[in-house]
mmCIF file with all atom_site columns, C-alpha atoms in Angstrom:
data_model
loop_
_atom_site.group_PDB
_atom_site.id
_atom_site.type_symbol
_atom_site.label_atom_id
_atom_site.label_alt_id
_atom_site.label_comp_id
_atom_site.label_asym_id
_atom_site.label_entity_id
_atom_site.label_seq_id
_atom_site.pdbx_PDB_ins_code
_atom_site.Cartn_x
_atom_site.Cartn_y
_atom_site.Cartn_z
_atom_site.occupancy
_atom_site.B_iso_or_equiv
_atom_site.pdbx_formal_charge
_atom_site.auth_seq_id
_atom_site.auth_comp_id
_atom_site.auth_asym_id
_atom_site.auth_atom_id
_atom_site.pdbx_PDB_model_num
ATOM 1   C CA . UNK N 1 1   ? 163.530 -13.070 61.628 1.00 62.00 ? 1   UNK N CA 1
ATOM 2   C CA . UNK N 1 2   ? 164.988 -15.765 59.110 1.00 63.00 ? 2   UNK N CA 1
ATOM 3   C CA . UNK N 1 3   ? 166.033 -13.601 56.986 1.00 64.00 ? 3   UNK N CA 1
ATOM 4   C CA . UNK N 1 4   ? 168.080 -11.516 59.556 1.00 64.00 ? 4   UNK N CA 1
ATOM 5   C CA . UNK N 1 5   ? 169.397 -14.334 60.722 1.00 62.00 ? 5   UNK N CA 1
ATOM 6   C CA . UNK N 1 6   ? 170.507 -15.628 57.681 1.00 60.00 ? 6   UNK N CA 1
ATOM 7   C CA . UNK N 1 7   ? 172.174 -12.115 56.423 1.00 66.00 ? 7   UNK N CA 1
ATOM 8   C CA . UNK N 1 8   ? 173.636 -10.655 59.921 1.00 66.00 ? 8   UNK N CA 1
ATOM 9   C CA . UNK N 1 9   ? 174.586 -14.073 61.543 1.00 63.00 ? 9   UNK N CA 1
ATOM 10  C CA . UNK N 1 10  ? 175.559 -15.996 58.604 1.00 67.00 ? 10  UNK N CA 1
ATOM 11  C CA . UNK N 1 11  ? 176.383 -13.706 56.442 1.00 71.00 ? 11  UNK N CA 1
ATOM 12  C CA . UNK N 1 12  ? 174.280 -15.411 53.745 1.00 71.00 ? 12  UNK N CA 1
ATOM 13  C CA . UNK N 1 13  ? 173.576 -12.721 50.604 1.00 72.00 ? 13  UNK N CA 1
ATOM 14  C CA . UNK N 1 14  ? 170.100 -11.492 49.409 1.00 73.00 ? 14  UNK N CA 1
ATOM 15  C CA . UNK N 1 15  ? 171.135 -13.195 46.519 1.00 79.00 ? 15  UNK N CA 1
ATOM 16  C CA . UNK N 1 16  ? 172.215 -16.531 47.946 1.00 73.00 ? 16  UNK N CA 1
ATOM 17  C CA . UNK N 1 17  ? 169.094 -16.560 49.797 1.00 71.00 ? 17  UNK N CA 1
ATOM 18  C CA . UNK N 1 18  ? 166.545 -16.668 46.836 1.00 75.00 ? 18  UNK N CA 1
ATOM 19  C CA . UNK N 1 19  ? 168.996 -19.324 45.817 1.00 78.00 ? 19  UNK N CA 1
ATOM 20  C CA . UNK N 1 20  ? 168.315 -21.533 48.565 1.00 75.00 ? 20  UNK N CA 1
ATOM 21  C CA . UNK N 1 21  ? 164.777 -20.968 49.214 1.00 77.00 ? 21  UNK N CA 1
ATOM 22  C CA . UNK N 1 22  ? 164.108 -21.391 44.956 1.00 82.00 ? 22  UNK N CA 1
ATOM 23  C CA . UNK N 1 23  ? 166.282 -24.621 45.335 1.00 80.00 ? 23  UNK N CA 1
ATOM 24  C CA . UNK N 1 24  ? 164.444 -25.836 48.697 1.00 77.00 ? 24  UNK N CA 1
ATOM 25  C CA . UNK N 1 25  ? 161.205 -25.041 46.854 1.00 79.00 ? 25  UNK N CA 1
ATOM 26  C CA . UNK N 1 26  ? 162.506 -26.910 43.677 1.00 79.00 ? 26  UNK N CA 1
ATOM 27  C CA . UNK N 1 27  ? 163.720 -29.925 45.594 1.00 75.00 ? 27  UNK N CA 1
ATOM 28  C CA . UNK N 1 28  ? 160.374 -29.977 47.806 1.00 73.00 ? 28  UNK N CA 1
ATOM 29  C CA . UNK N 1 29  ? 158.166 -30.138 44.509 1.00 76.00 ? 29  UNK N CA 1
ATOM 30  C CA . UNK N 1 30  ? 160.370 -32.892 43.477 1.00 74.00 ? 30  UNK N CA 1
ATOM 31  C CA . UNK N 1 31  ? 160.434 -35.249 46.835 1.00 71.00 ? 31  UNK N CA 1
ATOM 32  C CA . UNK N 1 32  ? 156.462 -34.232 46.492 1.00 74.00 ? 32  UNK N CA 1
ATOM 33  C CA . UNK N 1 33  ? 155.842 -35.084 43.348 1.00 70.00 ? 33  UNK N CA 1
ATOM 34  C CA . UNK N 1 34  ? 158.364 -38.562 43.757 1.00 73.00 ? 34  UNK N CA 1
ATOM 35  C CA . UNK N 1 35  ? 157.177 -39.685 47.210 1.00 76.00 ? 35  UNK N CA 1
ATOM 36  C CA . UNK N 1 36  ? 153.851 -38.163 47.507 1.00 79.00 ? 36  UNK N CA 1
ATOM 37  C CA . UNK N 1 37  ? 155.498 -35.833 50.834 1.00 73.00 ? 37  UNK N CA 1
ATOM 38  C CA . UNK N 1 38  ? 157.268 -36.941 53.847 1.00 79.00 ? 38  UNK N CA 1
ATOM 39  C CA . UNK N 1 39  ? 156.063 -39.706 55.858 1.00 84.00 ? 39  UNK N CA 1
ATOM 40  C CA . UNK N 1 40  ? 157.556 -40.961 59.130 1.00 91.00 ? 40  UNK N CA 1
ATOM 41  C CA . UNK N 1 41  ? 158.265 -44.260 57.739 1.00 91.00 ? 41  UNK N CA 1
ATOM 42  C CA . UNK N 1 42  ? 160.126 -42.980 54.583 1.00 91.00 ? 42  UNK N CA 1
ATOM 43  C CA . UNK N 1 43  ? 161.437 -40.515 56.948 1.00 92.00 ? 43  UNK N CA 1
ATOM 44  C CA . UNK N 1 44  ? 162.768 -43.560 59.464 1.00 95.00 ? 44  UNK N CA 1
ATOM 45  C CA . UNK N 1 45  ? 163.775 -45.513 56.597 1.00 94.00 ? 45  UNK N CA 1
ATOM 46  C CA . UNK N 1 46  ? 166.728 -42.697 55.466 1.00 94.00 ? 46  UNK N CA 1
ATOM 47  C CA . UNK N 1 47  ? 167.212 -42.413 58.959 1.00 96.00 ? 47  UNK N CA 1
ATOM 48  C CA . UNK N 1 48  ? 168.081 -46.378 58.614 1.00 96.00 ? 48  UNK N CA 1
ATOM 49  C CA . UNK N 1 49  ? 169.853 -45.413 55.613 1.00 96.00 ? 49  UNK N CA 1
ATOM 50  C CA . UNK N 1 50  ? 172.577 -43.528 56.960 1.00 96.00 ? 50  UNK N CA 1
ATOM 51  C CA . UNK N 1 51  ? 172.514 -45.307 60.409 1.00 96.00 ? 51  UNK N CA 1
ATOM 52  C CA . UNK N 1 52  ? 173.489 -48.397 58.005 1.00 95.00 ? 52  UNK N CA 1
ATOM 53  C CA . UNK N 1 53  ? 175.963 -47.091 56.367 1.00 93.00 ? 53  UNK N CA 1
ATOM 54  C CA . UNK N 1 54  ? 178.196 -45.185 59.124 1.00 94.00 ? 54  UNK N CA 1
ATOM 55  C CA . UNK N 1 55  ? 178.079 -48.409 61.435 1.00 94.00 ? 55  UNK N CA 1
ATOM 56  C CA . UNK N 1 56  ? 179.325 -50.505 58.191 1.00 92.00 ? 56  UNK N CA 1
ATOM 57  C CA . UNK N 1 57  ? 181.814 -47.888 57.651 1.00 92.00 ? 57  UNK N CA 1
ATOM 58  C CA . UNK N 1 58  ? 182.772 -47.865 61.350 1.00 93.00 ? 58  UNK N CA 1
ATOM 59  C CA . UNK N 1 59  ? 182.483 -51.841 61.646 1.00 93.00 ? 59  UNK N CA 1
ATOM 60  C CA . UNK N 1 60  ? 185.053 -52.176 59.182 1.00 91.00 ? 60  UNK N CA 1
ATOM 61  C CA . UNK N 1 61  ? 187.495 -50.061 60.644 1.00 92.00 ? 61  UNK N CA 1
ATOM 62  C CA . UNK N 1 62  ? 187.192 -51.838 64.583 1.00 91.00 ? 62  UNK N CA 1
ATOM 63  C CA . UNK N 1 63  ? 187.956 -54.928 61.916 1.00 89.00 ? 63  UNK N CA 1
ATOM 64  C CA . UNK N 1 64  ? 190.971 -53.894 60.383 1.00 87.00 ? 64  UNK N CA 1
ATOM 65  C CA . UNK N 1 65  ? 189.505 -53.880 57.309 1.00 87.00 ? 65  UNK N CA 1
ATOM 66  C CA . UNK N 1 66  ? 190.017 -50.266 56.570 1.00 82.00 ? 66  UNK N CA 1
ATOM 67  C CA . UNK N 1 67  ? 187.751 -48.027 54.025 1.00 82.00 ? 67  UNK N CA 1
ATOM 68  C CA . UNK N 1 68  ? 187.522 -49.064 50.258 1.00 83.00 ? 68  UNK N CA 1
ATOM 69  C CA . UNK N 1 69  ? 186.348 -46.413 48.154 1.00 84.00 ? 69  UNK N CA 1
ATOM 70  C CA . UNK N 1 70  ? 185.139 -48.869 45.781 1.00 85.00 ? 70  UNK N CA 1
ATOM 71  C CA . UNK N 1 71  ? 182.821 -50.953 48.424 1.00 85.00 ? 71  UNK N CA 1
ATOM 72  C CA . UNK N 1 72  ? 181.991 -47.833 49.808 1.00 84.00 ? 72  UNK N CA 1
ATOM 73  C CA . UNK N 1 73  ? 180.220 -46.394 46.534 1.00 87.00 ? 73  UNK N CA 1
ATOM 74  C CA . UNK N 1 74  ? 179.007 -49.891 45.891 1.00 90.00 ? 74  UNK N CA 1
ATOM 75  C CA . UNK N 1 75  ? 176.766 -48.987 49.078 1.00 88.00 ? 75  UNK N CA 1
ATOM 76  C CA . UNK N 1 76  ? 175.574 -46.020 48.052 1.00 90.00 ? 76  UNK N CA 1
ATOM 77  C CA . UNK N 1 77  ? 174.754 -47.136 44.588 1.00 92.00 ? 77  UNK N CA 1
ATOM 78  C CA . UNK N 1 78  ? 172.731 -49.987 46.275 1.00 93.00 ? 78  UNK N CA 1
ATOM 79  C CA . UNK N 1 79  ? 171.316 -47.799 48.822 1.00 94.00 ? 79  UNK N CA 1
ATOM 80  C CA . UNK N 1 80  ? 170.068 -45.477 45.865 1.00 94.00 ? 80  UNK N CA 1
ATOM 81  C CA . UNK N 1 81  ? 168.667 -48.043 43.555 1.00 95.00 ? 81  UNK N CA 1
ATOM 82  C CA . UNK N 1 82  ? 166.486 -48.330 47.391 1.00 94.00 ? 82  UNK N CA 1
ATOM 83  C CA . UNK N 1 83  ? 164.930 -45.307 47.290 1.00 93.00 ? 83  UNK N CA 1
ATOM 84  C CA . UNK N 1 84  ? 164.650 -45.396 43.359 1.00 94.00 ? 84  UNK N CA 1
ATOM 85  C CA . UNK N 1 85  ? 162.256 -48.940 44.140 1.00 95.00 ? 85  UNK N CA 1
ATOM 86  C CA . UNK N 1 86  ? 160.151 -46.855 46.876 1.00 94.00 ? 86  UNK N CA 1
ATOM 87  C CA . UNK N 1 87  ? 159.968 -43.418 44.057 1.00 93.00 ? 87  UNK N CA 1
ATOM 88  C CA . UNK N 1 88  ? 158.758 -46.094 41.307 1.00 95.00 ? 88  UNK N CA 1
ATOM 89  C CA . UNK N 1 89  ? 156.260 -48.202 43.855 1.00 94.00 ? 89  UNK N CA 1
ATOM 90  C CA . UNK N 1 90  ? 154.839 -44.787 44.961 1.00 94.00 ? 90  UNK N CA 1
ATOM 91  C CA . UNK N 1 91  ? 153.963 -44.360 41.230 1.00 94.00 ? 91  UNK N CA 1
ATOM 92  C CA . UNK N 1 92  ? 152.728 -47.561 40.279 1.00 95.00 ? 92  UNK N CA 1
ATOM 93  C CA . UNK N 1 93  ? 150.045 -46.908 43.854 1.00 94.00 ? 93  UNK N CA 1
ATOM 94  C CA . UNK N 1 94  ? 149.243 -43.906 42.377 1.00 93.00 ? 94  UNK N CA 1
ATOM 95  C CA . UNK N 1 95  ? 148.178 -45.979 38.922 1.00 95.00 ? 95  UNK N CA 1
ATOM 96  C CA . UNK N 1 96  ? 146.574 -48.302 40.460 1.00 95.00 ? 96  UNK N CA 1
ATOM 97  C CA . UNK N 1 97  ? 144.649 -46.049 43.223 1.00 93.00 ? 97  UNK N CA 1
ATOM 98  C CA . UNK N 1 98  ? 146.273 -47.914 46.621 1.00 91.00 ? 98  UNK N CA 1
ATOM 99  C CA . UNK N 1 99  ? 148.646 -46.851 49.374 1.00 86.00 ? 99  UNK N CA 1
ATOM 100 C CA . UNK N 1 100 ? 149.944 -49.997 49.808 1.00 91.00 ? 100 UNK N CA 1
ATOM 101 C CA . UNK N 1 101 ? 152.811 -50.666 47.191 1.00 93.00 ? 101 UNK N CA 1
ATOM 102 C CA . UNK N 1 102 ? 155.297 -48.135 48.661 1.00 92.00 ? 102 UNK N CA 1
ATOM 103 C CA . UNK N 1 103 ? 154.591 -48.398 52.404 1.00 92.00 ? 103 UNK N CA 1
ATOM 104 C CA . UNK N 1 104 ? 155.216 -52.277 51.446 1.00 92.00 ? 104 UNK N CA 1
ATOM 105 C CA . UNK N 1 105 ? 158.617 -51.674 49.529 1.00 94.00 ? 105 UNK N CA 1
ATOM 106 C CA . UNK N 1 106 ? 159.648 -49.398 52.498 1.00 93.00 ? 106 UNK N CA 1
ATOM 107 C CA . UNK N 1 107 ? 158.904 -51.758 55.219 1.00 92.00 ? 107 UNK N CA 1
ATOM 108 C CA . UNK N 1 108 ? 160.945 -54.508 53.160 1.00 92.00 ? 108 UNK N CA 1
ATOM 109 C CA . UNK N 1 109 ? 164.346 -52.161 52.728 1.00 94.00 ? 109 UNK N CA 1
ATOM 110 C CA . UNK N 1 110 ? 163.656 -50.707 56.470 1.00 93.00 ? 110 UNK N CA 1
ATOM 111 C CA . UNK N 1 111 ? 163.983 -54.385 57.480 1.00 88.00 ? 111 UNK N CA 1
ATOM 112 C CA . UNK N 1 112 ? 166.720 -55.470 55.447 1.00 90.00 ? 112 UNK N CA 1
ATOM 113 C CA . UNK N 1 113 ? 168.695 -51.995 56.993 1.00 93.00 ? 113 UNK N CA 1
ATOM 114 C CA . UNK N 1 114 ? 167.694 -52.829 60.019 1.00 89.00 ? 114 UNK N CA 1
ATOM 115 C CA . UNK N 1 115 ? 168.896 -56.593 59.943 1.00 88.00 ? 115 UNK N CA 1
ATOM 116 C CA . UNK N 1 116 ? 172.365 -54.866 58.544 1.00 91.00 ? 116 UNK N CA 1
ATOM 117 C CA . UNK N 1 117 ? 172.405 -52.450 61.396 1.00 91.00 ? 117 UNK N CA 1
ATOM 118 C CA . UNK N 1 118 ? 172.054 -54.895 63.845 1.00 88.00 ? 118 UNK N CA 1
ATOM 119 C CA . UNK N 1 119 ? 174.777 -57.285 61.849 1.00 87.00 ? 119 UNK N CA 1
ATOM 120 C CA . UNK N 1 120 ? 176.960 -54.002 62.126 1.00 90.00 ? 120 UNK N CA 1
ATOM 121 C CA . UNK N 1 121 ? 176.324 -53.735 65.759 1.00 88.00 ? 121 UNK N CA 1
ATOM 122 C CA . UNK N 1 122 ? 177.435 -57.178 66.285 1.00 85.00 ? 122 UNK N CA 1
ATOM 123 C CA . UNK N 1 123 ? 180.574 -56.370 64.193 1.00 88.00 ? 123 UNK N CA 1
ATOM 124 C CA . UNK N 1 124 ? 181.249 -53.436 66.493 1.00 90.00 ? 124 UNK N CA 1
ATOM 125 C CA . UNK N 1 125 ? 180.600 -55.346 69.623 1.00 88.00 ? 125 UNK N CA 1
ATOM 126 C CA . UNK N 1 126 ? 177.836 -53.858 70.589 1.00 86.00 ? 126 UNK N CA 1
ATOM 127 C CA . UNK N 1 127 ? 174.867 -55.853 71.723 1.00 82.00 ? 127 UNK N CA 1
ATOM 128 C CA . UNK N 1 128 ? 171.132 -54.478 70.679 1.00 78.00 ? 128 UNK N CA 1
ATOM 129 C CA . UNK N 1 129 ? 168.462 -54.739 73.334 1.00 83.00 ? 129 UNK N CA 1
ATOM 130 C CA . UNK N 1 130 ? 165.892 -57.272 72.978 1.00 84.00 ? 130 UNK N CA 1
ATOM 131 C CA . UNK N 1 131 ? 162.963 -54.788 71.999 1.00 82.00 ? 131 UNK N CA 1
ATOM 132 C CA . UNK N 1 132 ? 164.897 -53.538 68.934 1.00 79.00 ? 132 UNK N CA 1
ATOM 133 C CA . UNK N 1 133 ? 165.323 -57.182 67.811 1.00 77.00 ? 133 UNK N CA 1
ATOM 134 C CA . UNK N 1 134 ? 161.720 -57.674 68.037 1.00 80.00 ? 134 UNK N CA 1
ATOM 135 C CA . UNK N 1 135 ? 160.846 -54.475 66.381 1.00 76.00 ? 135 UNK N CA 1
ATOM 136 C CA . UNK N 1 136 ? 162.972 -55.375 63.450 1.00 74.00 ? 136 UNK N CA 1
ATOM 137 C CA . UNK N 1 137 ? 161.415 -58.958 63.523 1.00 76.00 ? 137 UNK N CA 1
ATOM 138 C CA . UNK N 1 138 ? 157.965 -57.220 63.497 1.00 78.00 ? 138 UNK N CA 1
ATOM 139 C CA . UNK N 1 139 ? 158.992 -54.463 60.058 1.00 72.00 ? 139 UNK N CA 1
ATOM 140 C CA . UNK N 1 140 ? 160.583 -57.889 58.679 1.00 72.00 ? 140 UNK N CA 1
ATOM 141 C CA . UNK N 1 141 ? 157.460 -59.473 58.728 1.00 77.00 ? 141 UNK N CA 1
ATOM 142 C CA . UNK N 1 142 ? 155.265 -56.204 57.684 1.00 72.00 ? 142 UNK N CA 1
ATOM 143 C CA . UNK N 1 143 ? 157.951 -56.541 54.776 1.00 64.00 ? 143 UNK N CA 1
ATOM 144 C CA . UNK N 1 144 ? 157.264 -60.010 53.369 1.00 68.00 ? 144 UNK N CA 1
ATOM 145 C CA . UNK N 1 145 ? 153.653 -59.649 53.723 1.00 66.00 ? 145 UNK N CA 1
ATOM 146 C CA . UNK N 1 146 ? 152.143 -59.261 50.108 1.00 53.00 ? 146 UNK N CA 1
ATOM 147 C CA . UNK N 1 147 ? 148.532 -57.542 50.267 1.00 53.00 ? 147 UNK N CA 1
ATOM 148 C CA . UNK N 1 148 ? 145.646 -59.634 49.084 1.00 51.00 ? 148 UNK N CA 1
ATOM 149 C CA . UNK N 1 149 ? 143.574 -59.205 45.998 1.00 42.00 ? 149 UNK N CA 1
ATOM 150 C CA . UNK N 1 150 ? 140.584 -57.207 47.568 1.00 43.00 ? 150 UNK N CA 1
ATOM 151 C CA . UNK N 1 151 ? 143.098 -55.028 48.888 1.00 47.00 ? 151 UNK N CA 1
ATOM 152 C CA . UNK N 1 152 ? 144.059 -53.551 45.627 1.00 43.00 ? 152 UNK N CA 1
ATOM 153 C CA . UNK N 1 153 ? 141.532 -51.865 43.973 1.00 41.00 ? 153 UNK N CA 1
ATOM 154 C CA . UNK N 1 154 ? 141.481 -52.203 40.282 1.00 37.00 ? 154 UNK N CA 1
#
């Protein structure tokens, strides 16, 4: 069905199709081996990700401000050197036997993107419902909260 789809529809190749799937499979073994598989909180955190970084682009614009290529990859670089920290604290949990080092790195950047979304927002104009706010106070707190010494196992 897929691969009709793909050929008739789409007009995808036989050839382009073992492309994709080898690279899906390729990047899937990688994400694997990097993140230990998808999780809806590293999933929500990209979300927050790109959520961040359209409303910045957008905020800026409604400003005046315009687009600067320069700032712009400045937020990308920062927002990769992100996920680099949650790649390299899923690795040291895997060292050191825990679950806890990465799903505490990714509730600190899903606060701080969260904060800037809302900061965004606020640049835009638009007001954030009283819920979210506490939701974001709640990740923010999940964030700074450093696991205690029985937790990790040595």
């Amino acid at each position: 069905m897929i691969k009709k789809l793909l050929t008739d529809l789409l007009g995808i190749s036989t050839t382009q199709q073992a492309t994709l799937t080898t690279t899906s499979g390729v990047l899937g073994a990688i994400l694997t081996y990097s993140f230990g598989g998808w999780s809806e909180v590293f999933g929500f955190l990209l979300l927050a990700i790109v959520i961040d970084y359209v409303s910045g682009l957008a905020a800026s614009i409604i400003e005046g401000k315009g687009l600067s290529s320069k700032e712009g990859f400045k937020g990308l670089f920062k927002k990769f050197f992100m996920i680099l920290i949650v790649m390299l604290a899923h690795r040291i949990d895997i060292l050191l036997g825990t679950n806890i080092i990465m799903t505490g790195a990714i509730y600190f950047y899903l606060a701080n993107e969260l904060i800037s979304i809302t900061e965004n927002y606020g640049r835009i104009g638009l007001p954030l419902p009283n819920g979210v706010k506490q939701v974001i106070q709640v990740l923010k707190n999940k964030g700074e909260a450093t696991p205690k010494d029985k937790d990790v196992q040595q």
